[in-house]
Structures are given as C-alpha cells and as structure tokens.
C-alpha cells in the first residue's frame, strides 16, 4: 500500500497498550477483493490471549470510569483529530481491504469522526434524575453509570465507521473496550488503534483483537467480565451471540440484516426518487445493511421511474476502488458473488427480466454488473433474502394499502424508504411501516445525531443520538430516607 505514514499499517493486535502477534504464530491472510492479491496478515489470537485483552480492559476500567467525562472527551477528540489528519492513508487502507471507491472510503471515515466528536460531547450529558418522592421524608434519584467492559464485534462492510460507532459511545460512557473486527478487514481497525494509542488512551482502555471468529467470539460472549456486547453483522450470527450471552446476562445491542423496501408513490418527485434509489441501492456495491432490497413502484409511474433509474445506473463505472473514475467496486469475496448471482439467476428463471446487468462483470474476479430486474414478484428469492449486492428488483403495487402490506412482509425491520409529496400519506405510511427507520424523500439515514437501528429480526438497541450512549450505561436508583 502506498501510504505516507506506513506506521498505520499494523499486522499485530493492540492489547493492554502493546502490539502483539499470536503466541503460536497463527495468522489470518487478508486479500484485496479488487485483484485477489495478499495485502498482509493479522494475528489469529487464541482464546486465552483474548481473555488477556478482557483482563486488561477490566483492570483499566476503575481508573477510566473515575476520569471526568470532560477528560475522556478530550482524549476522544485527540483521536478524532488524528483520524482526520490521516484521512488519505486511512482511505487507502479501507479501499484496499474492502474494495469501495476512494470517495466512499473518505466519506465513511469522516462519518466515523462525526460519531467520535458527538459522543465526546454526549458523555458530558449523561444526566440522572431527581424524582418527586412518595413521602415527605424521602428523596429519590437516579444516576447513570458505565456498564463495564464492552466488547464490540464489527463487520467488513464499514470497517472504519463501525469501530467509532461502537467504541466512541462506550469510551465516552466510561467503559473500556475490546473490539474484534472482521477477519476480511482487520487493518482498518488496527490503523484506528494505532491512532488511539497516539491519542493517549491509557493502556487497556482500548484493545483490538483479531482471530478466528468462533474462538474470539466464544471468549467475548462467555467471559463474565464482559458486561456488554455490541454486535453488527448478520442476523444468523447475531442470534447465536445473543444465545451465548444469555448465561452471563450481558447487556446487548445487535445491528443485524435488513430487507429494505423503497416505495415510490405516483405523487413523488420521480427525479429525486431515482437519484435516491441509485445512492441507496448501489453504494458500497449494494453491500450495506440499509441498501434497498425491493423497489415497490405504483403501477401508473412504473415506466417513468424505471427509465429514470436506468439512465442513472448506466453512469456507474465498475472497477478497482483505488481508480479515481470508479463508482462501484468489487463484491467482498467469492461466496458473496455466488450468492448474488444465484439470487439473480433464480429470479430470472422464475420470470424476472434484466433491464440492466444480470451477470458477472467482464472484468472478472469479484466484479458484478449493476443490475435492474423488472417483473419481480414477492415470492422470488431476490425479494425473500438480503441481496447484499448491486441488484435492484422492481415490483409494482396498486394502492397505499398494498404498498404497506408488501413492505412489511419480511422478518426484517431495519431501514425503509418512501417517496411521496402527500403530507397525510407521509404520516400514515411512516406510522404503519414496521421498521426502525423510515427515510421520506431522503436516503442518507445514518448520522451521529440520530438513533440508528432495527426492530424484529434486524436487531436490538440503537447507535447514535443520545440513545447510543445509553446502550453503554446502567441507570442506578438511589433513595435517601430520614430527610
Ligand atoms: P457476519 O458474518 O455476521 O460477521 C460480522 C462479524 O461477526 C465479523 O466480525 C465476523 O468475524 C463475526 N463473527 C462471525 N461469526 C462469529 C461467531 N460465531 N462468533 C463471534 N463473531 C462472529 O456479517 P458480515 O458478513 O461481516 O456482515 C454483513 C451483515 O451485517 C449483513 O447481514 C448486514 O446487513 C449486516 N449489517 C448490519 C448493520 C446494521 O447496522 N444493522 C450494519 C452493517 C452490516 P469474521 O469476519 O472473522 O468471520
């Protein structure tokens, strides 16, 4: 990698203020999805080495929780400043291991910085309450305290923003952290750890471990010293981790998969809807949890919307994310490519029509053509499963009730989108959609000021907003008698 600061490329874990390899020398090889070349390797820590990270976090916790929120905030701000100063190098690391275009990588890192600065401030507002008492000689109050050692397990699709989204609220609340990034994208988290070290966090406060997911996960979920698990990833793994946390009754937040509907009503601004659709569907090659999975278009505007969407899809440039003209990178790995293509081919064989793409890209490797499928029906595989690829299935509906019914026919409940200019419909549909988030005439949902998260099998808890801090705190009730 061509970095101005090679110090950011770390192939060791950060544990108790030290950079370590696995004791037995085991490693995980990391490849560039754009060309299949090896980038480097990260340690594959043993379960006992992960336990050492937890012990370090536990030992560091008393002093960290005693520090004022103001001082913790200063350290967070140091970290944020260093991340911003190293933005270009971090973007190269992110694109090289994850594949997204450099412009998206830069935006992701800036988004992560916004979360750090938000929580650096929000930690100072962890207010308690004074409650009117039930008798004259008593006083009732609550205080909010950090939950303890927090574990963070993050996915490969946003490796630079997921770490700040989880660790910044934890650290601001007064928790110490052990983070485990995806084995496909560990170098983003390790680069962020190198900057956290420079920012001055005391040893043990911020730890990053890498290794075999099941082994590391078993320790992070089974160790009683870990009091909180914050996980982002697939619904399947989230359910398993939830079960693993049950014996020690940990506080958990789960940001899981989605099956987002994008409803276009006949009264919508169709140009705005098509522009939103392009960003919402094809960003990160369709590999975001809030990517549209199903476009539901009112019958009377089907052709007008599809024409506008196709014109925009034709502008996408597929290639290596490091090339300046690229707007769509590769998929993350071979199983993802097979899955996306399998969903497309199965839907085509059931009668869907490819208006754009519909197959692997001529570049080969992990590249897939930006795809628009028409004549799609709800029972087709492309609607039933989370696609996680650059495929836009188009369905139609006759009226508002049918749109809402189709939108809600899924076990997921993360993001949903509605394009309409009717104020009454804005309220009615927003209230009826069984989703944690509704974007009305807007697709950029994630922002540090607002609570991001899902319902149903899309998860528990929220990231961002004042709610994001709450996920790492306990409310303690104190009663004073004899007043
Ligand atoms: P994943 O396979 O569930 O992996 C997520 C993380 O969990 C990775 O760090 C992975 O490690 C780890 N992991 C896997 N098995 C584990 C186990 N048995 N114990 C402990 N950790 C384990 O998900 P992904 O493929 O990386 O990410 C895509 C999924 O994440 C999609 O479903 C997407 O919708 C969801 N997602 C949700 C949100 C949200 O905010 N709701 C945001 C982004 C992504 P390894 O990589 O080392 O296997």
Short mmCIF file of C-alpha atoms and ligand atoms in Angstrom, two decimals:
data_model
loop_
_atom_site.label_atom_id
_atom_site.label_comp_id
_atom_site.label_asym_id
_atom_site.label_seq_id
_atom_site.Cartn_x
_atom_site.Cartn_y
_atom_site.Cartn_z
CA UNK A 1 0.00 0.00 0.00
CA UNK A 2 1.23 3.43 -0.89
CA UNK A 3 0.87 5.26 2.44
CA UNK A 4 2.57 8.44 3.59
CA UNK A 5 2.60 7.05 7.11
CA UNK A 6 3.47 3.34 6.98
CA UNK A 7 3.05 3.20 10.77
CA UNK A 8 -0.68 2.96 10.17
CA UNK A 9 -0.39 -0.44 8.52
CA UNK A 10 -0.27 -2.76 11.54
CA UNK A 11 -0.18 -6.55 11.34
CA UNK A 12 -0.32 -7.01 15.12
CA UNK A 13 -3.12 -6.78 17.68
CA UNK A 14 -3.31 -3.95 20.19
CA UNK A 15 -3.72 -5.31 23.69
CA UNK A 16 -3.05 -3.56 27.00
CA UNK A 17 -1.06 -0.85 25.24
CA UNK A 18 1.21 -3.40 23.48
CA UNK A 19 1.36 -4.62 19.86
CA UNK A 20 1.33 -8.41 19.82
CA UNK A 21 1.38 -11.38 17.50
CA UNK A 22 -0.32 -14.64 18.41
CA UNK A 23 1.85 -16.67 20.80
CA UNK A 24 1.69 -19.69 18.50
CA UNK A 25 2.35 -17.59 15.38
CA UNK A 26 -1.04 -18.31 13.75
CA UNK A 27 -2.26 -15.63 11.33
CA UNK A 28 -5.18 -14.75 9.07
CA UNK A 29 -4.33 -13.78 5.49
CA UNK A 30 -6.11 -10.70 4.14
CA UNK A 31 -6.62 -10.14 0.40
CA UNK A 32 -7.63 -7.21 -1.79
CA UNK A 33 -11.06 -8.01 -3.28
CA UNK A 34 -10.28 -5.96 -6.41
CA UNK A 35 -7.39 -8.16 -7.52
CA UNK A 36 -7.12 -11.12 -5.14
CA UNK A 37 -3.60 -10.14 -4.06
CA UNK A 38 -2.48 -10.69 -0.48
CA UNK A 39 -2.29 -7.45 1.50
CA UNK A 40 -0.83 -8.88 4.69
CA UNK A 41 -1.80 -10.92 7.71
CA UNK A 42 -3.34 -10.30 11.10
CA UNK A 43 -2.75 -12.42 14.22
CA UNK A 44 -5.10 -15.28 14.94
CA UNK A 45 -5.20 -15.00 18.72
CA UNK A 46 -6.01 -17.95 20.94
CA UNK A 47 -8.94 -17.84 23.34
CA UNK A 48 -6.57 -17.31 26.28
CA UNK A 49 -4.97 -14.33 24.53
CA UNK A 50 -8.43 -12.79 24.03
CA UNK A 51 -9.03 -13.42 27.74
CA UNK A 52 -5.87 -11.38 28.42
CA UNK A 53 -7.35 -8.49 26.47
CA UNK A 54 -10.53 -8.69 28.55
CA UNK A 55 -8.48 -8.82 31.76
CA UNK A 56 -6.53 -5.73 30.64
CA UNK A 57 -9.78 -3.89 29.94
CA UNK A 58 -11.15 -4.95 33.32
CA UNK A 59 -8.00 -3.74 35.10
CA UNK A 60 -8.11 -0.39 33.28
CA UNK A 61 -11.80 0.18 33.98
CA UNK A 62 -11.76 1.63 37.57
CA UNK A 63 -9.43 4.50 36.66
CA UNK A 64 -11.20 5.12 33.34
CA UNK A 65 -14.64 5.33 34.89
CA UNK A 66 -13.33 7.68 37.58
CA UNK A 67 -11.95 10.09 34.99
CA UNK A 68 -14.25 13.03 34.29
CA UNK A 69 -16.36 12.83 31.15
CA UNK A 70 -14.67 16.09 30.12
CA UNK A 71 -11.22 14.47 30.19
CA UNK A 72 -12.43 11.34 28.42
CA UNK A 73 -13.92 13.68 25.82
CA UNK A 74 -10.55 15.38 25.32
CA UNK A 75 -8.92 12.03 24.57
CA UNK A 76 -11.70 11.16 22.14
CA UNK A 77 -11.21 14.50 20.41
CA UNK A 78 -7.46 13.84 20.13
CA UNK A 79 -8.31 10.56 18.43
CA UNK A 80 -10.77 12.24 16.08
CA UNK A 81 -8.19 14.90 15.13
CA UNK A 82 -5.58 12.23 14.32
CA UNK A 83 -8.08 10.28 12.22
CA UNK A 84 -8.91 13.42 10.23
CA UNK A 85 -5.19 14.25 9.80
CA UNK A 86 -4.55 10.75 8.39
CA UNK A 87 -7.70 10.57 6.29
CA UNK A 88 -5.98 9.86 2.96
CA UNK A 89 -3.89 6.97 4.29
CA UNK A 90 -6.87 5.52 6.12
CA UNK A 91 -8.96 5.74 2.94
CA UNK A 92 -6.29 3.80 1.02
CA UNK A 93 -6.22 1.09 3.72
CA UNK A 94 -10.03 0.88 3.71
CA UNK A 95 -10.37 0.68 -0.07
CA UNK A 96 -7.53 -1.81 -0.40
CA UNK A 97 -9.01 -4.30 2.05
CA UNK A 98 -12.72 -3.65 1.45
CA UNK A 99 -12.98 -2.57 -2.19
CA UNK A 100 -15.23 0.51 -2.02
CA UNK A 101 -14.36 3.56 -4.15
CA UNK A 102 -11.98 6.02 -2.50
CA UNK A 103 -14.65 8.75 -2.39
CA UNK A 104 -16.90 6.45 -0.36
CA UNK A 105 -13.97 5.47 1.86
CA UNK A 106 -13.26 9.13 2.66
CA UNK A 107 -16.93 9.75 3.42
CA UNK A 108 -17.06 6.72 5.69
CA UNK A 109 -14.03 7.89 7.70
CA UNK A 110 -15.48 11.40 8.07
CA UNK A 111 -18.72 9.78 9.24
CA UNK A 112 -16.77 7.84 11.87
CA UNK A 113 -15.15 11.11 13.04
CA UNK A 114 -18.58 12.68 13.44
CA UNK A 115 -19.58 9.86 15.82
CA UNK A 116 -16.41 10.35 17.86
CA UNK A 117 -16.98 14.09 18.31
CA UNK A 118 -20.70 13.61 19.02
CA UNK A 119 -20.04 11.11 21.82
CA UNK A 120 -17.09 13.12 23.18
CA UNK A 121 -19.71 15.76 23.97
CA UNK A 122 -22.64 13.49 24.75
CA UNK A 123 -20.65 11.77 27.53
CA UNK A 124 -20.82 15.08 29.44
CA UNK A 125 -24.60 14.97 29.34
CA UNK A 126 -25.13 11.57 31.00
CA UNK A 127 -27.62 13.17 33.37
CA UNK A 128 -29.54 11.42 36.15
CA UNK A 129 -32.91 12.49 37.55
CA UNK A 130 -34.36 13.75 40.80
CA UNK A 131 -37.79 12.14 41.17
CA UNK A 132 -40.66 13.65 43.25
CA UNK A 133 -40.80 11.37 46.32
CA UNK A 134 -43.80 9.37 47.56
CA UNK A 135 -43.37 10.62 51.20
CA UNK A 136 -42.07 13.91 52.62
CA UNK A 137 -39.04 12.39 54.40
CA UNK A 138 -37.58 10.66 51.34
CA UNK A 139 -35.66 11.75 48.26
CA UNK A 140 -35.42 9.64 45.10
CA UNK A 141 -32.84 9.95 42.40
CA UNK A 142 -31.12 8.12 39.59
CA UNK A 143 -27.53 8.22 38.42
CA UNK A 144 -26.15 6.76 35.20
CA UNK A 145 -23.01 4.70 35.30
CA UNK A 146 -20.88 2.84 32.73
CA UNK A 147 -21.78 -0.79 32.35
CA UNK A 148 -18.17 -2.09 32.47
CA UNK A 149 -16.01 -3.84 29.90
CA UNK A 150 -17.67 -3.64 26.46
CA UNK A 151 -16.97 -5.98 23.56
CA UNK A 152 -17.54 -4.76 20.00
CA UNK A 153 -17.75 -7.15 17.04
CA UNK A 154 -17.86 -5.43 13.66
CA UNK A 155 -18.48 -6.45 10.02
CA UNK A 156 -16.41 -5.91 6.89
CA UNK A 157 -18.72 -3.53 5.02
CA UNK A 158 -17.96 -0.38 7.08
CA UNK A 159 -14.73 -1.22 8.88
CA UNK A 160 -13.68 2.39 9.52
CA UNK A 161 -17.01 3.74 10.78
CA UNK A 162 -18.25 0.75 12.77
CA UNK A 163 -15.32 0.89 15.20
CA UNK A 164 -16.00 4.57 16.15
CA UNK A 165 -19.77 4.00 16.22
CA UNK A 166 -19.32 1.39 18.93
CA UNK A 167 -16.14 2.37 20.76
CA UNK A 168 -16.74 6.14 20.99
CA UNK A 169 -20.02 5.86 22.97
CA UNK A 170 -18.53 3.09 25.11
CA UNK A 171 -15.42 5.12 25.95
CA UNK A 172 -17.43 8.32 26.48
CA UNK A 173 -19.74 6.50 28.89
CA UNK A 174 -16.73 5.29 30.90
CA UNK A 175 -16.49 1.71 29.62
CA UNK A 176 -13.26 0.10 28.46
CA UNK A 177 -13.35 -1.77 25.15
CA UNK A 178 -12.21 -4.92 23.39
CA UNK A 179 -13.02 -4.71 19.68
CA UNK A 180 -12.94 -7.55 17.17
CA UNK A 181 -13.09 -6.50 13.50
CA UNK A 182 -13.99 -8.81 10.63
CA UNK A 183 -11.15 -11.08 9.52
CA UNK A 184 -11.64 -9.75 6.00
CA UNK A 185 -10.95 -6.13 7.01
CA UNK A 186 -8.79 -6.04 10.17
CA UNK A 187 -6.33 -3.37 9.01
CA UNK A 188 -8.82 -0.51 9.29
CA UNK A 189 -9.44 -1.28 12.97
CA UNK A 190 -5.72 -1.77 13.65
CA UNK A 191 -4.91 1.58 11.99
CA UNK A 192 -7.55 3.23 14.18
CA UNK A 193 -5.95 1.54 17.20
CA UNK A 194 -2.55 2.97 16.23
CA UNK A 195 -4.12 6.43 16.27
CA UNK A 196 -5.93 5.73 19.55
CA UNK A 197 -2.55 4.86 21.07
CA UNK A 198 -1.15 8.18 19.85
CA UNK A 199 -4.23 9.97 21.15
CA UNK A 200 -3.20 8.96 24.67
CA UNK A 201 -5.80 6.47 25.88
CA UNK A 202 -4.28 4.66 28.90
CA UNK A 203 -3.18 1.03 28.32
CA UNK A 204 -6.05 -1.45 28.49
CA UNK A 205 -8.77 1.12 27.76
CA UNK A 206 -8.89 0.43 24.01
CA UNK A 207 -7.96 -3.04 22.72
CA UNK A 208 -8.28 -4.59 19.27
CA UNK A 209 -8.08 -8.38 18.88
CA UNK A 210 -8.21 -10.43 15.67
CA UNK A 211 -8.64 -14.12 15.05
CA UNK A 212 -10.99 -16.94 14.23
CA UNK A 213 -14.47 -15.56 14.80
CA UNK A 214 -15.88 -18.51 16.73
CA UNK A 215 -12.87 -18.67 19.07
CA UNK A 216 -12.67 -14.93 19.77
CA UNK A 217 -16.47 -14.71 19.98
CA UNK A 218 -16.67 -17.56 22.48
CA UNK A 219 -14.41 -15.66 24.86
CA UNK A 220 -16.04 -12.26 24.38
CA UNK A 221 -19.52 -13.68 24.96
CA UNK A 222 -18.60 -16.23 27.65
CA UNK A 223 -16.25 -14.15 29.82
CA UNK A 224 -18.22 -12.82 32.82
CA UNK A 225 -16.02 -9.69 32.99
CA UNK A 226 -17.51 -8.52 29.68
CA UNK A 227 -20.72 -6.74 30.65
CA UNK A 228 -21.83 -5.51 27.24
CA UNK A 229 -21.73 -6.87 23.69
CA UNK A 230 -22.34 -4.56 20.76
CA UNK A 231 -22.52 -6.55 17.53
CA UNK A 232 -23.07 -5.57 13.91
CA UNK A 233 -23.37 -8.31 11.33
CA UNK A 234 -25.71 -10.95 10.03
CA UNK A 235 -28.94 -11.93 11.75
CA UNK A 236 -27.77 -15.54 11.88
CA UNK A 237 -24.57 -14.76 13.82
CA UNK A 238 -26.37 -12.17 15.95
CA UNK A 239 -28.85 -14.78 17.18
CA UNK A 240 -26.01 -17.14 18.05
CA UNK A 241 -24.16 -14.44 20.02
CA UNK A 242 -27.37 -13.46 21.82
CA UNK A 243 -27.72 -17.07 22.99
CA UNK A 244 -24.04 -17.19 24.01
CA UNK A 245 -24.51 -14.02 26.11
CA UNK A 246 -27.52 -15.45 27.96
CA UNK A 247 -25.64 -17.44 30.65
CA UNK A 248 -23.88 -14.27 31.89
CA UNK A 249 -26.88 -11.97 31.16
CA UNK A 250 -24.92 -9.34 29.29
CA UNK A 251 -26.42 -6.13 28.04
CA UNK A 252 -26.52 -6.49 24.25
CA UNK A 253 -27.12 -4.44 21.17
CA UNK A 254 -27.48 -6.08 17.79
CA UNK A 255 -27.38 -4.30 14.43
CA UNK A 256 -28.36 -7.07 12.02
CA UNK A 257 -29.52 -7.69 8.47
CA UNK A 258 -32.28 -5.92 6.55
CA UNK A 259 -34.67 -6.22 3.62
CA UNK A 260 -35.38 -2.55 2.93
CA UNK A 261 -38.39 -1.54 0.83
CA UNK A 262 -38.24 1.64 -1.27
CA UNK A 263 -41.78 2.80 -2.05
CA UNK A 264 -42.36 5.21 -4.92
CA UNK A 265 -45.85 6.70 -4.96
CA UNK A 266 -47.34 8.26 -8.09
CA UNK A 267 -47.24 11.71 -6.43
CA UNK A 268 -43.46 11.52 -5.84
CA UNK A 269 -40.78 13.69 -7.42
CA UNK A 270 -39.55 10.90 -9.70
CA UNK A 271 -36.18 12.51 -10.44
CA UNK A 272 -35.47 12.77 -6.71
CA UNK A 273 -36.68 9.19 -6.21
CA UNK A 274 -34.39 7.87 -8.97
CA UNK A 275 -31.41 9.81 -7.59
CA UNK A 276 -32.13 8.47 -4.09
CA UNK A 277 -32.58 4.98 -5.49
CA UNK A 278 -29.17 4.99 -7.14
CA UNK A 279 -27.34 6.04 -3.97
CA UNK A 280 -29.36 3.82 -1.71
CA UNK A 281 -29.01 0.71 -3.85
CA UNK A 282 -25.53 0.85 -5.36
CA UNK A 283 -23.45 2.49 -2.61
CA UNK A 284 -20.72 0.10 -1.46
CA UNK A 285 -21.77 -2.20 -4.36
CA UNK A 286 -25.08 -2.81 -2.61
CA UNK A 287 -23.34 -4.15 0.48
CA UNK A 288 -24.93 -2.04 3.19
CA UNK A 289 -27.49 -3.19 5.72
CA UNK A 290 -29.77 -0.29 4.73
CA UNK A 291 -29.49 -0.81 0.96
CA UNK A 292 -32.81 -1.09 -0.80
CA UNK A 293 -33.70 -4.74 -1.31
CA UNK A 294 -37.06 -4.21 -3.06
CA UNK A 295 -38.33 -1.26 -5.11
CA UNK A 296 -42.14 -1.01 -4.81
CA UNK A 297 -43.44 1.34 -7.50
CA UNK A 298 -47.03 2.49 -8.03
CA UNK A 299 -48.23 0.97 -11.31
CA UNK A 300 -49.01 4.28 -13.03
CA UNK A 301 -45.41 5.59 -12.67
CA UNK A 302 -43.56 2.33 -13.22
CA UNK A 303 -42.20 3.19 -16.69
CA UNK A 304 -41.33 6.78 -15.82
CA UNK A 305 -39.43 5.74 -12.66
CA UNK A 306 -37.65 2.80 -14.31
CA UNK A 307 -36.46 4.96 -17.24
CA UNK A 308 -35.00 7.47 -14.82
CA UNK A 309 -33.31 4.79 -12.74
CA UNK A 310 -31.83 3.04 -15.78
CA UNK A 311 -30.38 6.30 -17.09
CA UNK A 312 -28.56 6.73 -13.78
CA UNK A 313 -27.42 3.11 -13.50
CA UNK A 314 -25.72 3.49 -16.89
CA UNK A 315 -23.45 6.17 -15.37
CA UNK A 316 -21.92 3.71 -12.85
CA UNK A 317 -18.28 2.82 -13.50
CA UNK A 318 -17.20 -0.59 -12.21
CA UNK A 319 -13.56 -1.16 -11.26
CA UNK A 320 -10.84 -1.07 -8.61
CA UNK A 321 -11.89 1.37 -5.90
CA UNK A 322 -8.44 2.98 -5.98
CA UNK A 323 -9.02 4.21 -9.58
CA UNK A 324 -10.45 7.74 -9.45
CA UNK A 325 -13.22 7.09 -12.00
CA UNK A 326 -14.63 4.04 -10.17
CA UNK A 327 -18.09 4.38 -8.65
CA UNK A 328 -18.69 0.68 -8.00
CA UNK A 329 -16.06 -1.68 -6.60
CA UNK A 330 -15.98 -5.49 -6.35
CA UNK A 331 -18.01 -7.67 -4.01
CA UNK A 332 -16.16 -8.71 -0.88
CA UNK A 333 -15.49 -12.40 -1.62
CA UNK A 334 -16.34 -15.39 -3.81
CA UNK A 335 -19.25 -16.71 -1.64
CA UNK A 336 -20.87 -13.25 -1.82
CA UNK A 337 -20.50 -13.20 -5.61
CA UNK A 338 -22.02 -16.70 -5.89
CA UNK A 339 -24.88 -15.72 -3.60
CA UNK A 340 -25.76 -12.55 -5.52
CA UNK A 341 -25.56 -14.30 -8.88
CA UNK A 342 -27.57 -17.24 -7.54
CA UNK A 343 -30.39 -14.93 -6.41
CA UNK A 344 -30.41 -13.16 -9.79
CA UNK A 345 -30.38 -16.34 -11.89
CA UNK A 346 -33.10 -17.98 -9.77
CA UNK A 347 -35.31 -14.89 -10.11
CA UNK A 348 -34.70 -14.69 -13.87
CA UNK A 349 -35.70 -18.33 -14.22
CA UNK A 350 -38.96 -17.50 -12.39
CA UNK A 351 -39.84 -14.76 -14.87
CA UNK A 352 -37.95 -11.63 -13.80
CA UNK A 353 -36.44 -9.57 -16.65
CA UNK A 354 -32.99 -7.98 -16.57
CA UNK A 355 -33.23 -4.38 -17.84
CA UNK A 356 -29.57 -3.80 -16.94
CA UNK A 357 -26.79 -6.21 -15.98
CA UNK A 358 -27.88 -9.59 -14.66
CA UNK A 359 -24.50 -11.29 -14.67
CA UNK A 360 -20.86 -11.21 -13.60
CA UNK A 361 -18.91 -8.26 -15.00
CA UNK A 362 -16.50 -8.66 -17.92
CA UNK A 363 -13.68 -7.53 -15.58
CA UNK A 364 -13.97 -10.98 -13.95
CA UNK A 365 -12.87 -11.58 -10.35
CA UNK A 366 -15.43 -10.34 -7.84
CA UNK A 367 -16.99 -7.70 -10.09
CA UNK A 368 -20.74 -7.82 -10.82
CA UNK A 369 -22.75 -5.77 -13.29
CA UNK A 370 -25.04 -3.11 -11.82
CA UNK A 371 -28.35 -4.87 -12.29
CA UNK A 372 -32.00 -3.81 -12.58
CA UNK A 373 -34.60 -6.59 -12.55
CA UNK A 374 -38.17 -5.89 -13.67
CA UNK A 375 -41.35 -8.02 -13.42
CA UNK A 376 -40.28 -9.19 -9.98
CA UNK A 377 -42.77 -10.88 -7.65
CA UNK A 378 -42.58 -11.06 -3.84
CA UNK A 379 -42.03 -14.82 -3.79
CA UNK A 380 -38.83 -14.58 -5.87
CA UNK A 381 -35.56 -15.27 -3.98
CA UNK A 382 -34.28 -11.78 -4.69
CA UNK A 383 -37.11 -10.41 -2.50
CA UNK A 384 -37.01 -13.09 0.14
CA UNK A 385 -33.34 -12.74 1.07
CA UNK A 386 -30.97 -9.89 1.83
CA UNK A 387 -29.20 -9.45 -1.55
CA UNK A 388 -26.07 -7.58 -0.39
CA UNK A 389 -25.12 -6.81 -3.98
CA UNK A 390 -25.76 -4.32 -6.82
CA UNK A 391 -29.17 -5.65 -7.82
CA UNK A 392 -32.37 -3.54 -7.94
CA UNK A 393 -35.57 -5.62 -8.11
CA UNK A 394 -38.68 -3.70 -9.26
CA UNK A 395 -42.20 -4.69 -8.14
CA UNK A 396 -45.42 -2.77 -8.60
CA UNK A 397 -48.42 -2.04 -6.37
CA UNK A 398 -51.92 -0.73 -6.94
CA UNK A 399 -52.61 1.37 -3.84
CA UNK A 400 -51.23 2.54 -0.49
CA UNK A 401 -52.53 -0.46 1.48
CA UNK A 402 -50.87 -2.89 -0.87
CA UNK A 403 -47.59 -0.96 -0.73
CA UNK A 404 -47.51 -1.11 3.07
CA UNK A 405 -48.52 -4.78 3.13
CA UNK A 406 -45.77 -5.74 0.67
CA UNK A 407 -43.21 -3.61 2.51
CA UNK A 408 -43.96 -5.27 5.85
CA UNK A 409 -43.93 -8.85 4.54
CA UNK A 410 -40.50 -9.71 5.94
CA UNK A 411 -38.93 -10.84 9.21
CA UNK A 412 -36.55 -7.87 8.98
CA UNK A 413 -37.23 -4.31 10.14
CA UNK A 414 -34.20 -2.06 9.67
CA UNK A 415 -34.50 0.70 7.03
CA UNK A 416 -37.40 1.66 4.77
CA UNK A 417 -37.83 4.46 2.23
CA UNK A 418 -40.86 6.33 0.92
CA UNK A 419 -41.06 8.89 -1.88
CA UNK A 420 -44.23 10.98 -1.74
CA UNK A 421 -45.26 14.65 -1.70
CA UNK A 422 -48.56 13.97 0.10
CA UNK A 423 -48.31 15.11 3.74
CA UNK A 424 -51.10 12.88 5.00
CA UNK A 425 -49.54 9.88 3.31
CA UNK A 426 -46.13 10.79 4.83
CA UNK A 427 -47.64 10.38 8.32
CA UNK A 428 -49.84 7.35 7.61
CA UNK A 429 -47.16 5.31 5.89
CA UNK A 430 -44.37 6.28 8.32
CA UNK A 431 -46.53 5.06 11.20
CA UNK A 432 -47.53 1.81 9.50
CA UNK A 433 -44.11 0.66 8.31
CA UNK A 434 -42.69 -1.97 10.71
CA UNK A 435 -39.14 -0.63 10.56
CA UNK A 436 -36.72 1.04 12.95
CA UNK A 437 -36.04 3.80 10.39
CA UNK A 438 -38.10 5.48 7.67
CA UNK A 439 -36.47 7.78 5.12
CA UNK A 440 -39.07 10.01 3.46
CA UNK A 441 -37.71 11.66 0.31
CA UNK A 442 -34.24 11.01 1.79
CA UNK A 443 -31.91 8.02 1.76
CA UNK A 444 -28.97 9.18 3.90
CA UNK A 445 -30.24 7.83 7.21
CA UNK A 446 -27.06 7.36 9.22
CA UNK A 447 -25.97 10.44 11.12
CA UNK A 448 -24.40 10.71 14.55
CA UNK A 449 -27.25 12.86 15.92
CA UNK A 450 -29.99 10.26 15.31
CA UNK A 451 -30.74 6.76 16.68
CA UNK A 452 -29.87 4.14 14.04
CA UNK A 453 -31.21 0.62 14.47
CA UNK A 454 -33.78 -2.01 13.67
CA UNK A 455 -36.76 -3.92 15.02
CA UNK A 456 -37.92 -7.53 14.51
CA UNK A 457 -35.03 -9.73 13.38
CA UNK A 458 -32.96 -6.68 12.40
CA UNK A 459 -31.83 -6.19 15.94
CA UNK A 460 -31.94 -4.54 19.34
CA UNK A 461 -30.69 -1.18 20.55
CA UNK A 462 -29.61 1.99 18.78
CA UNK A 463 -26.36 3.58 17.64
CA UNK A 464 -26.01 7.36 17.53
CA UNK A 465 -28.15 10.04 19.13
CA UNK A 466 -28.48 10.24 22.90
CA UNK A 467 -29.74 6.65 22.77
CA UNK A 468 -26.31 5.48 21.56
CA UNK A 469 -24.72 6.45 24.89
CA UNK A 470 -27.50 4.79 26.86
CA UNK A 471 -26.54 1.41 25.35
CA UNK A 472 -23.32 1.50 27.42
CA UNK A 473 -24.80 2.74 30.70
CA UNK A 474 -26.88 1.41 33.59
CA UNK A 475 -29.40 3.50 35.48
CA UNK A 476 -28.92 3.23 39.22
CA UNK A 477 -31.76 4.22 41.54
CA UNK A 478 -30.81 5.75 44.92
CA UNK A 479 -33.29 6.51 47.72
CA UNK A 480 -32.44 8.70 50.71
CA UNK A 481 -34.57 8.28 53.85
CA UNK A 482 -34.87 10.32 57.06
CA UNK A 483 -34.74 13.70 55.37
P1 LIG B 1 -21.18 -11.70 9.83
O1 LIG B 1 -20.71 -12.85 9.04
O2 LIG B 1 -22.28 -11.91 10.79
O3 LIG B 1 -19.89 -11.14 10.57
C1 LIG B 1 -19.93 -9.99 11.39
C2 LIG B 1 -18.85 -10.09 12.43
O4 LIG B 1 -19.14 -11.20 13.28
C3 LIG B 1 -17.46 -10.33 11.86
O5 LIG B 1 -16.51 -9.70 12.69
C4 LIG B 1 -17.32 -11.84 11.99
O6 LIG B 1 -15.99 -12.26 12.07
C5 LIG B 1 -18.02 -12.06 13.31
N1 LIG B 1 -18.47 -13.42 13.53
C6 LIG B 1 -18.88 -14.34 12.63
N2 LIG B 1 -19.19 -15.50 13.26
C7 LIG B 1 -18.97 -15.30 14.58
C8 LIG B 1 -19.09 -16.11 15.76
N3 LIG B 1 -19.52 -17.36 15.69
N4 LIG B 1 -18.76 -15.56 16.93
C9 LIG B 1 -18.33 -14.30 17.01
N5 LIG B 1 -18.19 -13.48 15.96
C10 LIG B 1 -18.52 -13.97 14.75
O7 LIG B 1 -21.63 -10.50 8.92
P2 LIG B 1 -20.85 -9.84 7.71
O8 LIG B 1 -20.96 -10.73 6.54
O9 LIG B 1 -19.48 -9.43 8.14
O10 LIG B 1 -21.68 -8.51 7.51
C11 LIG B 1 -22.80 -8.45 6.70
C12 LIG B 1 -24.05 -8.49 7.55
O11 LIG B 1 -24.02 -7.45 8.51
C13 LIG B 1 -25.30 -8.23 6.72
O12 LIG B 1 -26.34 -9.09 7.11
C14 LIG B 1 -25.65 -6.79 7.07
O13 LIG B 1 -26.99 -6.45 6.89
C15 LIG B 1 -25.23 -6.72 8.48
N6 LIG B 1 -25.01 -5.33 8.86
C16 LIG B 1 -25.90 -4.72 9.68
C17 LIG B 1 -25.74 -3.39 10.02
C18 LIG B 1 -26.72 -2.69 10.91
O14 LIG B 1 -26.41 -1.60 11.36
N7 LIG B 1 -27.88 -3.25 11.20
C19 LIG B 1 -24.65 -2.68 9.52
C20 LIG B 1 -23.76 -3.32 8.69
C21 LIG B 1 -23.94 -4.65 8.38
P3 LIG B 1 -15.19 -12.85 10.81
O15 LIG B 1 -15.26 -11.83 9.74
O16 LIG B 1 -13.82 -13.00 11.36
O17 LIG B 1 -15.85 -14.12 10.43
#
